[in-house]
Amino acid sequence: MKKLFLLSLATITLICTTNLFAQFGEPEVRKKEIPKNLYDEGYKSGFGFIFGANDFGFGVGGQYRKVITRYTEAHLTFRINGIKDPREQTFIDYFFGTKTVPDKYQRVISFPLSIGLKKRFFAQEVSDNFRFFGSVSGGPVMAFSYPYFNDQNDNGFRENDPQLYQSFERTNDIFTGWKDGNWHLGATGSAEIGIDFNSNFSRLQSMTFGYNFYYFANGLQILEPSKPLTDQNNFPRYQGGQLQTTTSYEPKSYYGSAQISFVFGWMWD
């Protein structure tokens, strides 16, 4: 019995001594895990279709992505969007379904082409299927403007009431007036934040929210450049059979809007 007690005491002492020395040793260095990313997974390029909306309406486009480093990508983006003057007001006839925009002079369609950089944030803190990023881009934009109505006398004002004016000028539908349109060259830029979804990196699924702008040095004449002069009874003034007008809206150079976009596509090596 005494031998068994001494043997047990020796064993316990040996274990405690070993643990005590182990506490004074260097802790094992744990390597920091690198979050999953496109670069290490072998995906170097991608393409997606863009569906977006802003203050000007809806738009579509395409985006090519090129992976540069683990958390950085370059992208080339082409879009087709409308441009509206922020002072526009649309009125809808719910009986006939027609839309009227008072003072509108031209419709404008934009074709921006931009190149940018996309940087992933919080890679260590956020899971691989919910990847936050920021993006900035810029480039040229071509805009095509064409008449909103048939300006028969070229006075820059729509005569829309036959009881007040000597002529009546109807609005064009969206496919009419293209032959009288003009092209404008400008600049575009955007700053966005967004999320890449899906742990399957071969599928491109993104949502972005940000601010986009257009700048045209000579401006776009979206609203009517003229308005009629009136007499003391508020009737339009005519002289020699011609409606007398004065300056109304000046061309506007800068157009900016908040923007939300969704991108769906695929990645490859």
Short mmCIF file of C-alpha atoms in Angstrom, two decimals:
data_model
loop_
_atom_site.label_atom_id
_atom_site.label_comp_id
_atom_site.label_asym_id
_atom_site.label_seq_id
_atom_site.Cartn_x
_atom_site.Cartn_y
_atom_site.Cartn_z
CA MET A 1 0.00 0.00 0.00
CA LYS A 2 2.84 2.34 0.91
CA LYS A 3 4.62 1.58 -2.38
CA LEU A 4 1.45 2.32 -4.33
CA PHE A 5 1.08 5.67 -2.52
CA LEU A 6 4.68 6.65 -3.24
CA LEU A 7 4.33 5.65 -6.91
CA SER A 8 1.18 7.75 -7.28
CA LEU A 9 2.81 10.74 -5.58
CA ALA A 10 5.83 10.52 -7.90
CA THR A 11 3.61 10.35 -10.98
CA ILE A 12 1.57 13.41 -9.94
CA THR A 13 4.76 15.36 -9.17
CA LEU A 14 6.21 14.51 -12.58
CA ILE A 15 3.06 15.64 -14.40
CA CYS A 16 2.86 18.93 -12.49
CA THR A 17 6.54 19.63 -13.11
CA THR A 18 6.14 18.97 -16.84
CA ASN A 19 3.13 21.31 -17.06
CA LEU A 20 4.98 23.99 -15.10
CA PHE A 21 7.93 23.94 -17.51
CA ALA A 22 5.55 23.94 -20.47
CA GLN A 23 3.98 27.18 -19.26
CA PHE A 24 7.36 28.94 -19.50
CA GLY A 25 7.92 27.79 -23.09
CA GLU A 26 7.21 29.87 -26.23
CA PRO A 27 3.57 29.61 -27.41
CA GLU A 28 3.00 28.05 -30.78
CA VAL A 29 2.74 30.68 -33.51
CA ARG A 30 -0.53 30.36 -35.43
CA LYS A 31 -0.44 31.45 -39.03
CA LYS A 32 -3.09 33.98 -39.97
CA GLU A 33 -5.46 32.49 -42.49
CA ILE A 34 -5.83 34.35 -45.78
CA PRO A 35 -9.49 34.89 -46.68
CA LYS A 36 -10.70 33.27 -49.87
CA ASN A 37 -10.29 35.60 -52.81
CA LEU A 38 -10.54 35.58 -56.58
CA TYR A 39 -6.79 35.82 -57.13
CA ASP A 40 -5.84 32.78 -55.04
CA GLU A 41 -8.81 30.79 -56.32
CA GLY A 42 -7.53 31.22 -59.87
CA TYR A 43 -10.20 33.58 -61.26
CA LYS A 44 -8.53 36.37 -63.20
CA SER A 45 -11.28 37.81 -65.45
CA GLY A 46 -15.04 38.28 -65.45
CA PHE A 47 -17.99 39.81 -67.26
CA GLY A 48 -21.40 40.86 -66.00
CA PHE A 49 -24.60 42.46 -67.21
CA ILE A 50 -25.67 45.63 -65.38
CA PHE A 51 -29.22 46.65 -64.48
CA GLY A 52 -29.49 49.97 -62.69
CA ALA A 53 -31.70 52.85 -61.68
CA ASN A 54 -31.10 56.49 -60.78
CA ASP A 55 -32.94 59.81 -60.71
CA PHE A 56 -33.00 59.80 -64.52
CA GLY A 57 -34.65 56.40 -64.89
CA PHE A 58 -33.49 52.86 -65.64
CA GLY A 59 -30.36 51.79 -67.46
CA VAL A 60 -28.51 48.71 -68.71
CA GLY A 61 -24.92 47.91 -69.54
CA GLY A 62 -22.00 45.53 -69.27
CA GLN A 63 -18.84 45.33 -67.18
CA TYR A 64 -15.51 43.57 -67.74
CA ARG A 65 -13.42 42.86 -64.62
CA LYS A 66 -9.71 42.05 -64.37
CA VAL A 67 -8.29 40.74 -61.07
CA ILE A 68 -5.00 42.49 -60.21
CA THR A 69 -4.21 41.38 -56.64
CA ARG A 70 -5.99 39.45 -53.90
CA TYR A 71 -8.32 42.33 -53.08
CA THR A 72 -8.05 44.68 -56.07
CA GLU A 73 -9.74 44.57 -59.47
CA ALA A 74 -9.82 46.85 -62.51
CA HIS A 75 -13.05 47.19 -64.48
CA LEU A 76 -14.25 48.58 -67.78
CA THR A 77 -17.93 49.57 -67.80
CA PHE A 78 -20.30 50.56 -70.59
CA ARG A 79 -23.84 51.75 -69.88
CA ILE A 80 -26.89 53.09 -71.69
CA ASN A 81 -28.91 55.56 -69.61
CA GLY A 82 -31.29 58.43 -70.07
CA ILE A 83 -30.50 61.93 -68.81
CA LYS A 84 -33.15 64.27 -67.45
CA ASP A 85 -33.08 67.79 -66.12
CA PRO A 86 -33.75 67.70 -62.35
CA ARG A 87 -36.30 70.51 -62.84
CA GLU A 88 -38.52 68.29 -64.99
CA GLN A 89 -42.00 67.38 -63.77
CA THR A 90 -43.96 64.56 -65.38
CA PHE A 91 -47.76 64.57 -65.51
CA ILE A 92 -49.67 61.37 -66.36
CA ASP A 93 -53.15 61.14 -67.86
CA TYR A 94 -54.47 58.01 -66.14
CA PHE A 95 -57.47 57.78 -68.48
CA PHE A 96 -55.44 57.65 -71.70
CA GLY A 97 -52.04 56.65 -70.27
CA THR A 98 -50.20 59.56 -71.85
CA LYS A 99 -47.31 61.40 -70.18
CA THR A 100 -46.58 65.09 -70.54
CA VAL A 101 -43.49 66.96 -69.35
CA PRO A 102 -44.08 70.74 -69.40
CA ASP A 103 -41.17 72.82 -70.74
CA LYS A 104 -39.32 69.77 -72.08
CA TYR A 105 -37.38 70.47 -75.26
CA GLN A 106 -35.23 67.40 -75.95
CA ARG A 107 -34.84 63.78 -74.92
CA VAL A 108 -31.28 62.65 -74.13
CA ILE A 109 -29.71 59.18 -74.14
CA SER A 110 -26.19 58.74 -72.72
CA PHE A 111 -23.51 56.17 -73.53
CA PRO A 112 -20.81 56.39 -70.82
CA LEU A 113 -17.61 54.32 -71.02
CA SER A 114 -15.55 54.31 -67.83
CA ILE A 115 -12.50 52.58 -66.40
CA GLY A 116 -12.04 52.16 -62.67
CA LEU A 117 -10.60 50.35 -59.66
CA LYS A 118 -12.43 48.17 -57.16
CA LYS A 119 -11.00 47.46 -53.68
CA ARG A 120 -12.29 44.87 -51.19
CA PHE A 121 -12.61 45.94 -47.55
CA PHE A 122 -12.95 44.03 -44.24
CA ALA A 123 -11.65 40.82 -45.83
CA GLN A 124 -10.58 39.38 -42.44
CA GLU A 125 -13.75 40.36 -40.61
CA VAL A 126 -16.49 39.49 -43.10
CA SER A 127 -17.29 36.08 -44.57
CA ASP A 128 -16.27 35.13 -48.09
CA ASN A 129 -19.83 35.09 -49.46
CA PHE A 130 -20.53 38.68 -48.37
CA ARG A 131 -17.61 40.77 -49.61
CA PHE A 132 -17.68 44.56 -49.14
CA PHE A 133 -15.87 46.79 -51.64
CA GLY A 134 -15.45 50.37 -52.79
CA SER A 135 -15.04 51.53 -56.38
CA VAL A 136 -14.16 54.70 -58.29
CA SER A 137 -14.27 55.17 -62.06
CA GLY A 138 -14.25 57.79 -64.79
CA GLY A 139 -14.14 58.26 -68.54
CA PRO A 140 -15.84 59.80 -71.58
CA VAL A 141 -19.56 59.87 -72.31
CA MET A 142 -21.41 60.39 -75.57
CA ALA A 143 -24.93 61.79 -75.34
CA PHE A 144 -27.52 61.88 -78.11
CA SER A 145 -30.24 64.55 -77.91
CA TYR A 146 -33.32 64.71 -80.15
CA PRO A 147 -36.53 66.78 -80.19
CA TYR A 148 -39.28 66.14 -77.66
CA PHE A 149 -41.79 67.85 -79.95
CA ASN A 150 -42.09 69.03 -83.54
CA ASP A 151 -40.95 72.66 -83.30
CA GLN A 152 -42.51 73.81 -86.57
CA ASN A 153 -41.38 77.44 -86.32
CA ASP A 154 -38.05 76.74 -84.55
CA ASN A 155 -38.71 79.23 -81.79
CA GLY A 156 -37.66 76.89 -78.94
CA PHE A 157 -41.11 76.83 -77.33
CA ARG A 158 -43.91 74.32 -77.64
CA GLU A 159 -47.20 75.94 -78.64
CA ASN A 160 -49.58 73.45 -77.07
CA ASP A 161 -52.90 75.32 -76.76
CA PRO A 162 -54.79 76.15 -80.00
CA GLN A 163 -56.95 78.65 -78.10
CA LEU A 164 -53.88 80.73 -77.23
CA TYR A 165 -51.50 80.10 -80.10
CA GLN A 166 -51.83 80.17 -83.87
CA SER A 167 -50.37 76.67 -84.22
CA PHE A 168 -50.39 73.42 -82.25
CA GLU A 169 -47.18 71.41 -81.87
CA ARG A 170 -47.55 67.76 -80.86
CA THR A 171 -45.02 65.83 -78.81
CA ASN A 172 -42.98 63.14 -80.53
CA ASP A 173 -43.01 59.54 -79.42
CA ILE A 174 -39.73 58.07 -78.25
CA PHE A 175 -38.83 56.81 -81.74
CA THR A 176 -39.59 60.05 -83.60
CA GLY A 177 -37.18 62.92 -84.24
CA TRP A 178 -33.95 60.93 -84.34
CA LYS A 179 -32.94 62.39 -87.71
CA ASP A 180 -32.91 65.85 -86.11
CA GLY A 181 -30.72 64.76 -83.19
CA ASN A 182 -27.20 65.82 -82.19
CA TRP A 183 -24.25 64.16 -80.46
CA HIS A 184 -22.46 65.68 -77.45
CA LEU A 185 -19.12 64.65 -75.90
CA GLY A 186 -18.65 64.91 -72.15
CA ALA A 187 -17.07 63.31 -69.10
CA THR A 188 -18.48 60.92 -66.53
CA GLY A 189 -17.41 59.64 -63.12
CA SER A 190 -18.74 57.64 -60.20
CA ALA A 191 -17.95 56.58 -56.64
CA GLU A 192 -19.65 53.49 -55.27
CA ILE A 193 -19.75 51.02 -52.40
CA GLY A 194 -21.08 47.53 -52.86
CA ILE A 195 -21.23 43.86 -51.99
CA ASP A 196 -20.15 40.77 -53.92
CA PHE A 197 -22.39 37.82 -53.02
CA ASN A 198 -21.96 34.02 -53.28
CA SER A 199 -19.07 31.85 -52.07
CA ASN A 200 -18.94 30.29 -55.55
CA PHE A 201 -16.46 32.71 -57.12
CA SER A 202 -17.26 31.55 -60.66
CA ARG A 203 -20.58 33.38 -60.39
CA LEU A 204 -20.57 37.15 -60.43
CA GLN A 205 -23.36 38.65 -58.32
CA SER A 206 -22.96 42.22 -57.08
CA MET A 207 -25.01 45.11 -55.77
CA THR A 208 -23.64 48.67 -55.73
CA PHE A 209 -24.87 52.01 -54.46
CA GLY A 210 -23.19 55.33 -55.16
CA TYR A 211 -23.13 58.65 -56.96
CA ASN A 212 -22.72 59.19 -60.70
CA PHE A 213 -22.25 62.41 -62.67
CA TYR A 214 -22.01 63.73 -66.24
CA TYR A 215 -20.37 66.96 -67.36
CA PHE A 216 -20.77 68.61 -70.78
CA ALA A 217 -18.73 71.75 -71.40
CA ASN A 218 -21.29 73.27 -73.76
CA GLY A 219 -24.28 72.02 -71.79
CA LEU A 220 -27.40 70.13 -72.84
CA GLN A 221 -30.59 71.99 -73.77
CA ILE A 222 -33.10 69.57 -72.24
CA LEU A 223 -35.69 72.20 -71.28
CA GLU A 224 -37.15 74.85 -73.58
CA PRO A 225 -34.73 77.70 -74.32
CA SER A 226 -37.59 80.16 -74.93
CA LYS A 227 -40.90 81.22 -73.43
CA PRO A 228 -43.58 83.55 -74.85
CA LEU A 229 -43.88 87.22 -74.01
CA THR A 230 -47.36 88.11 -72.76
CA ASP A 231 -49.45 91.26 -72.68
CA GLN A 232 -51.16 92.83 -69.67
CA ASN A 233 -53.97 90.27 -69.95
CA ASN A 234 -51.46 87.40 -69.91
CA PHE A 235 -52.08 86.52 -73.57
CA PRO A 236 -49.12 85.69 -75.83
CA ARG A 237 -47.83 88.58 -77.91
CA TYR A 238 -47.55 88.33 -81.70
CA GLN A 239 -45.80 90.67 -84.09
CA GLY A 240 -45.97 90.21 -87.85
CA GLY A 241 -47.63 86.84 -87.30
CA GLN A 242 -44.69 85.61 -85.19
CA LEU A 243 -44.90 84.68 -81.52
CA GLN A 244 -42.65 86.96 -79.46
CA THR A 245 -40.37 85.04 -77.09
CA THR A 246 -37.70 85.62 -74.48
CA THR A 247 -35.01 83.46 -72.88
CA SER A 248 -36.25 80.70 -70.58
CA TYR A 249 -33.88 77.86 -69.59
CA GLU A 250 -30.14 77.98 -70.23
CA PRO A 251 -28.20 74.83 -71.26
CA LYS A 252 -27.17 72.80 -68.21
CA SER A 253 -23.66 71.30 -68.01
CA TYR A 254 -23.65 69.19 -64.83
CA TYR A 255 -25.96 66.27 -64.10
CA GLY A 256 -25.58 64.14 -60.98
CA SER A 257 -27.62 61.41 -59.35
CA ALA A 258 -27.58 58.68 -56.73
CA GLN A 259 -27.47 55.28 -58.41
CA ILE A 260 -28.14 51.64 -57.51
CA SER A 261 -26.98 48.79 -59.75
CA PHE A 262 -27.09 45.00 -59.88
CA VAL A 263 -24.49 42.96 -61.77
CA PHE A 264 -24.97 39.33 -62.84
CA GLY A 265 -22.34 37.37 -64.74
CA TRP A 266 -19.44 34.96 -64.41
CA MET A 267 -15.70 34.77 -63.70
CA TRP A 268 -13.04 32.65 -65.40
CA ASP A 269 -9.30 31.96 -65.15
#
